[in-house]
Structures are given as structure tokens and as C-alpha cells.
PDB file of C-alpha atoms and ligand atoms in Angstrom:
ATOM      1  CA  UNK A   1      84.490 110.763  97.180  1.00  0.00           C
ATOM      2  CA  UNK A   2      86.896 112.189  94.599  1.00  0.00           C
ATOM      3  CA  UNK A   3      87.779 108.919  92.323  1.00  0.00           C
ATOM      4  CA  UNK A   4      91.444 109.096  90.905  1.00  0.00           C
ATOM      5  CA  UNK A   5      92.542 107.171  87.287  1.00  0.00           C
ATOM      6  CA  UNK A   6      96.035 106.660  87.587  1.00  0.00           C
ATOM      7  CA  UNK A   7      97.557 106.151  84.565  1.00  0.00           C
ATOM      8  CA  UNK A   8     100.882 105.609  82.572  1.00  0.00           C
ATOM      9  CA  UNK A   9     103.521 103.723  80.233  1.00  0.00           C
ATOM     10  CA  UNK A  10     105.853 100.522  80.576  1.00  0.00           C
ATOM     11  CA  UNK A  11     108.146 101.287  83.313  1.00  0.00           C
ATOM     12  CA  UNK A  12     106.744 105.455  83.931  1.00  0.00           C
ATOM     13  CA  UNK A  13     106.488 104.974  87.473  1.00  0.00           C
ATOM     14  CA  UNK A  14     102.650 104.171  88.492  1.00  0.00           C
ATOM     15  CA  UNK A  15     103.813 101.595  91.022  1.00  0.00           C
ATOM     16  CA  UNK A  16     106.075 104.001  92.789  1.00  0.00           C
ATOM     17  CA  UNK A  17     103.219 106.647  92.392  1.00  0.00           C
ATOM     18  CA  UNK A  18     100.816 104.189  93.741  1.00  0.00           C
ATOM     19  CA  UNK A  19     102.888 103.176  96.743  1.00  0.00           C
ATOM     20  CA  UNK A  20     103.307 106.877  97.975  1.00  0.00           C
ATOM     21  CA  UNK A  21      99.265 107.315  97.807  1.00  0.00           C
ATOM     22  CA  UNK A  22      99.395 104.562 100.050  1.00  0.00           C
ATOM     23  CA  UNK A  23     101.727 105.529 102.240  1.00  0.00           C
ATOM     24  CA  UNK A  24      99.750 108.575 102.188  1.00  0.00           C
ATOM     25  CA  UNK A  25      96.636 106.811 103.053  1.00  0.00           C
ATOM     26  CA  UNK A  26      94.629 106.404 100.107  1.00  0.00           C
ATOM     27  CA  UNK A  27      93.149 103.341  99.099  1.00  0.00           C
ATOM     28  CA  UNK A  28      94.302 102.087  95.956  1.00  0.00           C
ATOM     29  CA  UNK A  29      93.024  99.351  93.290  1.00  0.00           C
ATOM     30  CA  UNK A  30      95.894  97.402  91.367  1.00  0.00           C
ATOM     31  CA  UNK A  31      94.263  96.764  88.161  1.00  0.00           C
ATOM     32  CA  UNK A  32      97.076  94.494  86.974  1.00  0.00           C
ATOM     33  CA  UNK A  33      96.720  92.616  89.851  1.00  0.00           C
ATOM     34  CA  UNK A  34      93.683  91.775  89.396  1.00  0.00           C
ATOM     35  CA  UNK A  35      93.741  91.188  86.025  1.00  0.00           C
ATOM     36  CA  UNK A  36      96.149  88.782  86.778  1.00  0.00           C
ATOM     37  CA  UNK A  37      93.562  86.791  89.177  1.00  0.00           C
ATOM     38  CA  UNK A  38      90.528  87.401  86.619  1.00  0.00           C
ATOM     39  CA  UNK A  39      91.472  83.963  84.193  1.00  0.00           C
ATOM     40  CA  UNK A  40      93.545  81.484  87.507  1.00  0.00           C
ATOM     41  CA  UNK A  41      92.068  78.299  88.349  1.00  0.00           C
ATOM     42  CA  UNK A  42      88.643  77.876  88.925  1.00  0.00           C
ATOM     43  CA  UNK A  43      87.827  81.536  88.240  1.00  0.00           C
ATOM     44  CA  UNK A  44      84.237  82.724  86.361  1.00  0.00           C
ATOM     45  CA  UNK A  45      86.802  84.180  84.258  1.00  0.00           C
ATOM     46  CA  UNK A  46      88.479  80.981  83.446  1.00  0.00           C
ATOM     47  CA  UNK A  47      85.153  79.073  82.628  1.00  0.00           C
ATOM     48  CA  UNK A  48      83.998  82.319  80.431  1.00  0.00           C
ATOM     49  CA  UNK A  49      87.384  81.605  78.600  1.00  0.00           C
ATOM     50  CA  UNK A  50      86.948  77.915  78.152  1.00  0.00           C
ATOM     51  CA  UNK A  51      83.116  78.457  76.881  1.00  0.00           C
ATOM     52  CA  UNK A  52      84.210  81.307  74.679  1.00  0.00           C
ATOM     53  CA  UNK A  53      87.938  79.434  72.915  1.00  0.00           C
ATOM     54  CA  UNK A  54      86.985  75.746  73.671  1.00  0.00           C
ATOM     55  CA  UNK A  55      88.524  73.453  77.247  1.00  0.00           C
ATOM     56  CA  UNK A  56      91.361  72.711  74.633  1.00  0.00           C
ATOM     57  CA  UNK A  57      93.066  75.813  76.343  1.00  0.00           C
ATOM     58  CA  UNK A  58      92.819  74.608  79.519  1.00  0.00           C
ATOM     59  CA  UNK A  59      95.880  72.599  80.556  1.00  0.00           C
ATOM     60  CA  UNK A  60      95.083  68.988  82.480  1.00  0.00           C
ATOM     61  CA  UNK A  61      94.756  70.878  85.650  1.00  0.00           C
ATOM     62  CA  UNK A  62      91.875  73.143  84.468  1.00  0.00           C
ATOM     63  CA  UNK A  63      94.419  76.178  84.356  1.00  0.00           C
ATOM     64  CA  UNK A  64      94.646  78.393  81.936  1.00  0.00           C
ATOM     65  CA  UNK A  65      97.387  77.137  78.658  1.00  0.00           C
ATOM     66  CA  UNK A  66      98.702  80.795  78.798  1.00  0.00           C
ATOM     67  CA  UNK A  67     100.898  80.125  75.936  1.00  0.00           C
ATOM     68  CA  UNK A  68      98.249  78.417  73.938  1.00  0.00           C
ATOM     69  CA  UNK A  69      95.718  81.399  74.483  1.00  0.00           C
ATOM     70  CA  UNK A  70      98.908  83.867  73.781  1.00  0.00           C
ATOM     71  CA  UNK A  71      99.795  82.156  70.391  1.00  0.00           C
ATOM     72  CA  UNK A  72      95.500  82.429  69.748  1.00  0.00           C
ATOM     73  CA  UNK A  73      95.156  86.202  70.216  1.00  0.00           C
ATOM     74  CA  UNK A  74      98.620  86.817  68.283  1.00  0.00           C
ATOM     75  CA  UNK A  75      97.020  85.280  65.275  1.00  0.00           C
ATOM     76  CA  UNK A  76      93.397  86.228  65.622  1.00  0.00           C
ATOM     77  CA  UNK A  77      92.272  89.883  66.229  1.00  0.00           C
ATOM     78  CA  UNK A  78      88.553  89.179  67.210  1.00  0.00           C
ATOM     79  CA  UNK A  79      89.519  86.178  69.915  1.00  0.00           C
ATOM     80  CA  UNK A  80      92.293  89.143  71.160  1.00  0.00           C
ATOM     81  CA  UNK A  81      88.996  91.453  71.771  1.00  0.00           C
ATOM     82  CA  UNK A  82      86.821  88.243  73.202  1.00  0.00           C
ATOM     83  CA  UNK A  83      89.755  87.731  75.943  1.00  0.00           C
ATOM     84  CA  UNK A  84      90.178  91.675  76.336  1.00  0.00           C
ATOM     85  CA  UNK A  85      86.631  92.234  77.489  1.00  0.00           C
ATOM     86  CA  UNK A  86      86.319  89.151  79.509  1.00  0.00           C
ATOM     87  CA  UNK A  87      89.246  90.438  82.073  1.00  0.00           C
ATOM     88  CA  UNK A  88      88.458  93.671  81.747  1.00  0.00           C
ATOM     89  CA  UNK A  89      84.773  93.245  82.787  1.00  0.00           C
ATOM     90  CA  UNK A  90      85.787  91.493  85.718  1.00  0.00           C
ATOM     91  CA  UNK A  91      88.393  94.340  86.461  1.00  0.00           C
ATOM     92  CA  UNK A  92      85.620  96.650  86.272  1.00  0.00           C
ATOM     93  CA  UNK A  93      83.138  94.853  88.178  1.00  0.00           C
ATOM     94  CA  UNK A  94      86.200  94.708  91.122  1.00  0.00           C
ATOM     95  CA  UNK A  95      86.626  98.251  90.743  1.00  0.00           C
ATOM     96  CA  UNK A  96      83.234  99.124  91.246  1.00  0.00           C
ATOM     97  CA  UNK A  97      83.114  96.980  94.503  1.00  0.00           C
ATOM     98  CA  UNK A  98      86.006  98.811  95.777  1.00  0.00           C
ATOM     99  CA  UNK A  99      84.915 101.840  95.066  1.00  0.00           C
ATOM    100  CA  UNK A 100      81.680 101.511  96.577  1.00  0.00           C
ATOM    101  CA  UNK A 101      83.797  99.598 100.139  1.00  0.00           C
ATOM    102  CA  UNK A 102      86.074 103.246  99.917  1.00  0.00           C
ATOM    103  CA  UNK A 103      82.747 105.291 100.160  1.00  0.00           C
ATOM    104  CA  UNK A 104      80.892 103.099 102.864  1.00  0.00           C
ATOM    105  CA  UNK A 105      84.187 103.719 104.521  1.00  0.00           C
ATOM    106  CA  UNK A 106      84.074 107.678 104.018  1.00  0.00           C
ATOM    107  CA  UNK A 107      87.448 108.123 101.879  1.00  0.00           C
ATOM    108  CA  UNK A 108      88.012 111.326 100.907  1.00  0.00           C
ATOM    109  CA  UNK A 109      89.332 109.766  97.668  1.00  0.00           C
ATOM    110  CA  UNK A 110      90.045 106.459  96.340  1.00  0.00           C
ATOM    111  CA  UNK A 111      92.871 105.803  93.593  1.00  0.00           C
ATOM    112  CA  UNK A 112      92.418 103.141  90.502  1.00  0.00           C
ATOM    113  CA  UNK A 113      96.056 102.100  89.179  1.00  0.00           C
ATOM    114  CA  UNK A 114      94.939 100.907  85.677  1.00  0.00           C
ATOM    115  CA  UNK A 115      97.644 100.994  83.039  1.00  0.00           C
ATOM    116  CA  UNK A 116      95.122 100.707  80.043  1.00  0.00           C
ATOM    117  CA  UNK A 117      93.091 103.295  81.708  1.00  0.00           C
ATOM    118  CA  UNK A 118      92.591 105.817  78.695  1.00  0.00           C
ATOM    119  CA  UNK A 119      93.029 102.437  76.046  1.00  0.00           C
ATOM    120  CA  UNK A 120      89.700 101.211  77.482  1.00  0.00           C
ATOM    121  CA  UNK A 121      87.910 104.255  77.874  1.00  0.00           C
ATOM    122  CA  UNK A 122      88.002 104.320  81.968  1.00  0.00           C
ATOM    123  CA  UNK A 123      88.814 108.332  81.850  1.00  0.00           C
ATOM    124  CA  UNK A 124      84.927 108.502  81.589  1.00  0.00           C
ATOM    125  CA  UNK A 125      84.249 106.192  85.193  1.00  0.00           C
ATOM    126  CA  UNK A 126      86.619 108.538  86.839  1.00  0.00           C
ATOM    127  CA  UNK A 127      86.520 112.164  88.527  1.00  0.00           C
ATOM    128  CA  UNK A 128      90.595 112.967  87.440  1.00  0.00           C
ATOM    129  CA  UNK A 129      92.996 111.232  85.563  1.00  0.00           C
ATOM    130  CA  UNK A 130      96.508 111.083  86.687  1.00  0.00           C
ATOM    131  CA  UNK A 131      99.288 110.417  84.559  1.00  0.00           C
ATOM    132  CA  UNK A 132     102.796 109.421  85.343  1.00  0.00           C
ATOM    133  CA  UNK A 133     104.862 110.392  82.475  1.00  0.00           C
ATOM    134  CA  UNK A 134     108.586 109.778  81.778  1.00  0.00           C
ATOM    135  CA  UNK A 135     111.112 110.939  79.363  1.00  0.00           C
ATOM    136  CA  UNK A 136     111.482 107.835  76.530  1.00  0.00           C
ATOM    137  CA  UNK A 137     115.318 107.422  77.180  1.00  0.00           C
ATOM    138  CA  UNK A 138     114.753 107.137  80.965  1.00  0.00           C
ATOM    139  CA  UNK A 139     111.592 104.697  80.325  1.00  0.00           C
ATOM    140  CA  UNK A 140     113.690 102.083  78.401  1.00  0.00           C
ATOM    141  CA  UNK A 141     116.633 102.861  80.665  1.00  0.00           C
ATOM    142  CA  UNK A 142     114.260 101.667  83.599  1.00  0.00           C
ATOM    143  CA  UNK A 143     112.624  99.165  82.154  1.00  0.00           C
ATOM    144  CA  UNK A 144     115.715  97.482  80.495  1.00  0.00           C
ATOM    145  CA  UNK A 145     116.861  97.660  84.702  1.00  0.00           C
ATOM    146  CA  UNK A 146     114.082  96.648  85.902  1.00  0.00           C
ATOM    147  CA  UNK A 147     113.531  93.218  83.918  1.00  0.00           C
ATOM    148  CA  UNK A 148     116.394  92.306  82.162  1.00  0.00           C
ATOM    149  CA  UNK A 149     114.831  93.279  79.103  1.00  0.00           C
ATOM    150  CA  UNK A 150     117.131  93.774  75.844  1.00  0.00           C
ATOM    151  CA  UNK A 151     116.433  97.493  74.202  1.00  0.00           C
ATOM    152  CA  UNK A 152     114.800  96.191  70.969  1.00  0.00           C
ATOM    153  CA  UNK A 153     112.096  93.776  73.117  1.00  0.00           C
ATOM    154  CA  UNK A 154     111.687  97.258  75.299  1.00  0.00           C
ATOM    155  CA  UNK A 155     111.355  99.746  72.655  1.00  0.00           C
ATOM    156  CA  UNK A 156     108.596  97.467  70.524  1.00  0.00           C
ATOM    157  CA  UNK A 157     106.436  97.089  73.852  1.00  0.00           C
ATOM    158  CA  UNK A 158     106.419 101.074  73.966  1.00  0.00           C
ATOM    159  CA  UNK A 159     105.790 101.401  70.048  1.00  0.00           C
ATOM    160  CA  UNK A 160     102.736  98.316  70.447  1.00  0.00           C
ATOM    161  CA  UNK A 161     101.468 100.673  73.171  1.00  0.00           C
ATOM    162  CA  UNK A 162      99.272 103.977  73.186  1.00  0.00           C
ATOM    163  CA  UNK A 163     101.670 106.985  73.070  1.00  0.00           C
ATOM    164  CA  UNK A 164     102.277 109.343  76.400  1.00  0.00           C
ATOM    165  CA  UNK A 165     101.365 112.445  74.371  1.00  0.00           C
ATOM    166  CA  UNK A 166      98.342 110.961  72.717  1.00  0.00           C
ATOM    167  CA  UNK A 167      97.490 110.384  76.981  1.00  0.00           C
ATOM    168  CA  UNK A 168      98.506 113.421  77.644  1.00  0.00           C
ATOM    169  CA  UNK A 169      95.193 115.371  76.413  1.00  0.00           C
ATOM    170  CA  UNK A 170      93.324 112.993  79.007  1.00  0.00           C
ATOM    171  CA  UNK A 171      95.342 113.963  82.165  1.00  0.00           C
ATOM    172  CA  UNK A 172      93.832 115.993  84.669  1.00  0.00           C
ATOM    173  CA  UNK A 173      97.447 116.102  86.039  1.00  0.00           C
ATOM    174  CA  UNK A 174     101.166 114.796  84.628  1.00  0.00           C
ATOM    175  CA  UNK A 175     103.687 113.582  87.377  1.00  0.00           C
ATOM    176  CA  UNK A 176     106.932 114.384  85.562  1.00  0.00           C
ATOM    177  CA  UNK A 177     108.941 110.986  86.571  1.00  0.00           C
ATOM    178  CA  UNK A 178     112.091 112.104  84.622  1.00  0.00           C
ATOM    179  CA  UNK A 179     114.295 113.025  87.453  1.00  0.00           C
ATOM    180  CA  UNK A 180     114.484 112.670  90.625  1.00  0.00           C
ATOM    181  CA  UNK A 181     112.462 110.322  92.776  1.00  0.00           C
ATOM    182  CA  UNK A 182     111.834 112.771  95.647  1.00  0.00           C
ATOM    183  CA  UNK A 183     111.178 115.491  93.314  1.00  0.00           C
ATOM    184  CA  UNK A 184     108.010 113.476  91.828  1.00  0.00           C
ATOM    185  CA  UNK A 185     107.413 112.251  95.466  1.00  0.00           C
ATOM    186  CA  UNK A 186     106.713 115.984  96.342  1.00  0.00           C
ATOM    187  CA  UNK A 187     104.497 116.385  93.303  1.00  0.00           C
ATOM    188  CA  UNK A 188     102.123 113.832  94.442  1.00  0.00           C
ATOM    189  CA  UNK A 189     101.971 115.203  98.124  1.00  0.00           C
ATOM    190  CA  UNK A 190     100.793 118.854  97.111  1.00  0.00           C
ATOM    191  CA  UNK A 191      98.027 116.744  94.569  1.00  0.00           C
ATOM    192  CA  UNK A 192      96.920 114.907  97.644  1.00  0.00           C
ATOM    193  CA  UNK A 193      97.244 117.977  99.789  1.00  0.00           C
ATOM    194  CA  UNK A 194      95.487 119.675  97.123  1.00  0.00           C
ATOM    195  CA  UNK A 195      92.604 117.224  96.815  1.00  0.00           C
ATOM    196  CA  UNK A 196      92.196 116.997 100.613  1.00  0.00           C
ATOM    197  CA  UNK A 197      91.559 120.823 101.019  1.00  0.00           C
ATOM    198  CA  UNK A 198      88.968 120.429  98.583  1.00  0.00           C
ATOM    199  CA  UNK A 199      87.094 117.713 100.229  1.00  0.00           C
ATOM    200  CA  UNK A 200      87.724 119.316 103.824  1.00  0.00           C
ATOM    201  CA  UNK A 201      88.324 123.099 102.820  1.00  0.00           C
ATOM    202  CA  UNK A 202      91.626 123.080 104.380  1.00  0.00           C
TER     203      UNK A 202
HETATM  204  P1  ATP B 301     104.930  98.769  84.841  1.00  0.00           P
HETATM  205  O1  ATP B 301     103.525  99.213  84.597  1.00  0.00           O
HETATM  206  O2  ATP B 301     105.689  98.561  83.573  1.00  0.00           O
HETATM  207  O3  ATP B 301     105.024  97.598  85.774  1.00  0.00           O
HETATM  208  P2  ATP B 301     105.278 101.152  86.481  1.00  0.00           P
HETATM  209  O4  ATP B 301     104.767 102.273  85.657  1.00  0.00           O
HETATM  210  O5  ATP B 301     104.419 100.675  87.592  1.00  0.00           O
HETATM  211  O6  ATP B 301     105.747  99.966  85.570  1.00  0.00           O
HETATM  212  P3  ATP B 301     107.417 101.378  88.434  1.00  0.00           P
HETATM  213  O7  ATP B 301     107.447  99.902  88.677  1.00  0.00           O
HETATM  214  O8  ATP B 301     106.877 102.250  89.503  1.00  0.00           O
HETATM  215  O9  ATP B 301     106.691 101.670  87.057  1.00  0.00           O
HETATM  216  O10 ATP B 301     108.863 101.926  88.058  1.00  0.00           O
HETATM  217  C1  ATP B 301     109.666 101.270  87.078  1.00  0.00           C
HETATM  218  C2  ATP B 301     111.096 101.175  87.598  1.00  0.00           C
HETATM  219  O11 ATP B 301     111.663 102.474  87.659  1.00  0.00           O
HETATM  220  C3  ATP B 301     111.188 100.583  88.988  1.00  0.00           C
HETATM  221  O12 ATP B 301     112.341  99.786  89.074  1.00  0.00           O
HETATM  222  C4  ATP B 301     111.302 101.821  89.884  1.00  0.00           C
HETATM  223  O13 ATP B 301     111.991 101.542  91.081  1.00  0.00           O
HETATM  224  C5  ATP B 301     112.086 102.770  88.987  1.00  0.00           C
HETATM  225  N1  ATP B 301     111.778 104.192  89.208  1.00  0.00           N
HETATM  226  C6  ATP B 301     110.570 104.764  89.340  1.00  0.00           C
HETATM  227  N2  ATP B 301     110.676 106.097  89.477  1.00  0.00           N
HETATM  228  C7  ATP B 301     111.988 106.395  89.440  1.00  0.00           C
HETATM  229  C8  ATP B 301     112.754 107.630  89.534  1.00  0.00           C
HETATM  230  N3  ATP B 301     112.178 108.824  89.655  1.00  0.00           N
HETATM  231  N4  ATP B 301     114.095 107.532  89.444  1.00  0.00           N
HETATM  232  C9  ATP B 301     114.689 106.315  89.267  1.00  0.00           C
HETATM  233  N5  ATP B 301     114.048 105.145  89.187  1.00  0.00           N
HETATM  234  C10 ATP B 301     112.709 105.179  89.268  1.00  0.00           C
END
């Protein structure tokens, strides 16, 4: 089983990406997603946190105090790093179950939508990385759309994050997202098509 990184910026288009492989009919892991699930209530995540920073960021409920833990890792590098590899152990652990379902399952390839793909070193766990890239002007354009976001708040997430041509060296393959939708649609088909033929030797 061929095992694809998918990869890209704020706003570059891995969701839409993502949803054609679907459509397509590849599985596909939603890192974020999961990430997202890795710290809720009454996770091992969520008790790794509360041993690691202390139950004090844990609101009454036993959640997590998201805003407490946010103001914690603004100020303090190394608890940033503790946090960091707690979720993404858990997101790796996840991925490594799904990947292993996919090939029990005989997919011809399985797709891993992880934004901080290259930023945590996952290029190595997978067979091709796949990047989504977009022009800068159309990113904030998109994201600014997308969220409601003001320009500034927009351009400093982009700048805080790891530049598309510093992920560019990494990428097996760049979807250009610039332009039209269909037009990157049609990309992604011929890399499927592609990647099919070479699992089937059509
Ligand atoms: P994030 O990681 O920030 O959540 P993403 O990389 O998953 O974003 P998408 O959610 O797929 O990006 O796309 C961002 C926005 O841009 C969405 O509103 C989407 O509908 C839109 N979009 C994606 N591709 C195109 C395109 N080629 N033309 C116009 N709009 C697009």
C-alpha cells in the first residue's frame, strides 16, 4: 500500500484536496481532527496533560482550560514542546492504526491529511508527500473569506508558520491551488490515476 502525506499552508486547499481523494475512494486520515479529540474530556491525552501542567488546567468539569493551557505555551517554550508531543503521539499512534485497518482492507493507497506534516518530521513515515500549494495573495484572500479573519491576524499565522518553498524541497508532488478549482481537481485525478497504474499496472 502506497502511503500518501498530504501536506500544506493556512487556507492552501488540503481539505478540498482531501475531499476529492475521497470522492475518489481513498481512505483518508484528518490529522486535525484528531488532534482536536487527542486532549477532550476524559481522554489519555487529557490526563497526560493534567499529570504533565498540574489539574489546575482542567476546568470544574475535568475539560481541558484551553485558554489557560494557550496563555501557558505562549509564555513558556518547553511546556509548548511538552503539549506538542503529547497530541502528536496520539496522532501518530491513530495514524498507524489506520494505516494498518487500510492494508487489512487491501487499499491500494491510503492518504494522511496532516498540516504539520514536514514541521514534525512525518515526510520520513510516508511513501510520497503531497503538497497543496497556493499563491500568498490568493491564501490570505481565502482565508480572510473563509473565517472572517482581518489581513494582519492572517498574514502573522502564515509568517508564525513553516514557509511553502522551504516545503517545497519535501514534495513528491505540488497541486498548484492558485486558479481554478477544477483545474487542481484534474491534477489530483491523473496523481491517483497515476498511482493506481502503478499498484495495478494499468
Ligand atoms: P486549513 O488547513 O487552514 O483549514 P485547507 O488547506 O484545508 O485549510 P481548504 O479548507 O480546502 O484549505 O480551502 C480553504 C478555502 O479556500 C475554502 O473556503 C475553500 O472552499 C477555498 N478554496 C479551495 N480551493 C479553491 C480554489 N481553487 N478556488 C477558490 N477557492 C478555493
Amino acid at each position: 500500500m502506497i502511503v500518501i502525506g498530504l501536506t500544506g499552508g493556512i487556507a492552501s486547499g488540503k481539505s478540498t484536496v482531501a475531499e476529492e481523494l475521497r470522492r475518489l475512494g481513498l481512505p483518508v486520515f484528518d490529522a486535525d481532527e484528531v488532534s482536536r479529540k487527542a486532549v477532550e474530556k476524559g481522554s489519555a491525552g487529557l490526563r497526560q496533560v493534567a499529570e504533565a501542567f498540574g489539574s489546575q488546567y482542567l476546568t470544574a468539569d475535568g475539560s481541558l482550560d484551553r485558554a489557560k493551557v494557550a496563555n501557558l505555551i505562549f509564555h513558556d517554550r518547553q511546556a509548548r514542546k511538552t503539549l506538542e508531543s503529547i497530541i502528536h503521539k496520539i496522532v501518530w499512534q491513530q495514524a498507524e492504526q489506520f494505516l494498518q485497518q487500510c492494508s487489512e482492507r487491501n487499499f491500494p493507497a491510503a492518504v494522511l491529511d496532516v498540516p504539520l506534516l514536514i514541521e514534525c518530521g512525518w515526510q520520513n513515515n510516508v511513501d510520497r508527500v503531497w503538497l497543496v500549494a497556493v499563491d500568498v495573495q490568493e491564501q490570505i484572500k481565502r482565508a480572510m473569506k473563509r473565517s472572517g479573519m482581518a489581513e494582519d491576524d492572517v498574514k502573522q499565522r502564515i509568517a508564525a508558520q513553516m514557509s511553502l518553498e522551504a516545503k517545497k524541497p519535501y514534495a513528491h508532488m505540488i497541486f498548484d491551488n492558485s486558479g481554478e478549482l477544477q483545474q487542481t481537481l484534474e491534477q489530483v485525478q491523473q496523481e491517483v490515476d497515476k498511482i493506481l497504474g502503478e499498484k495495478f499496472g494499468r
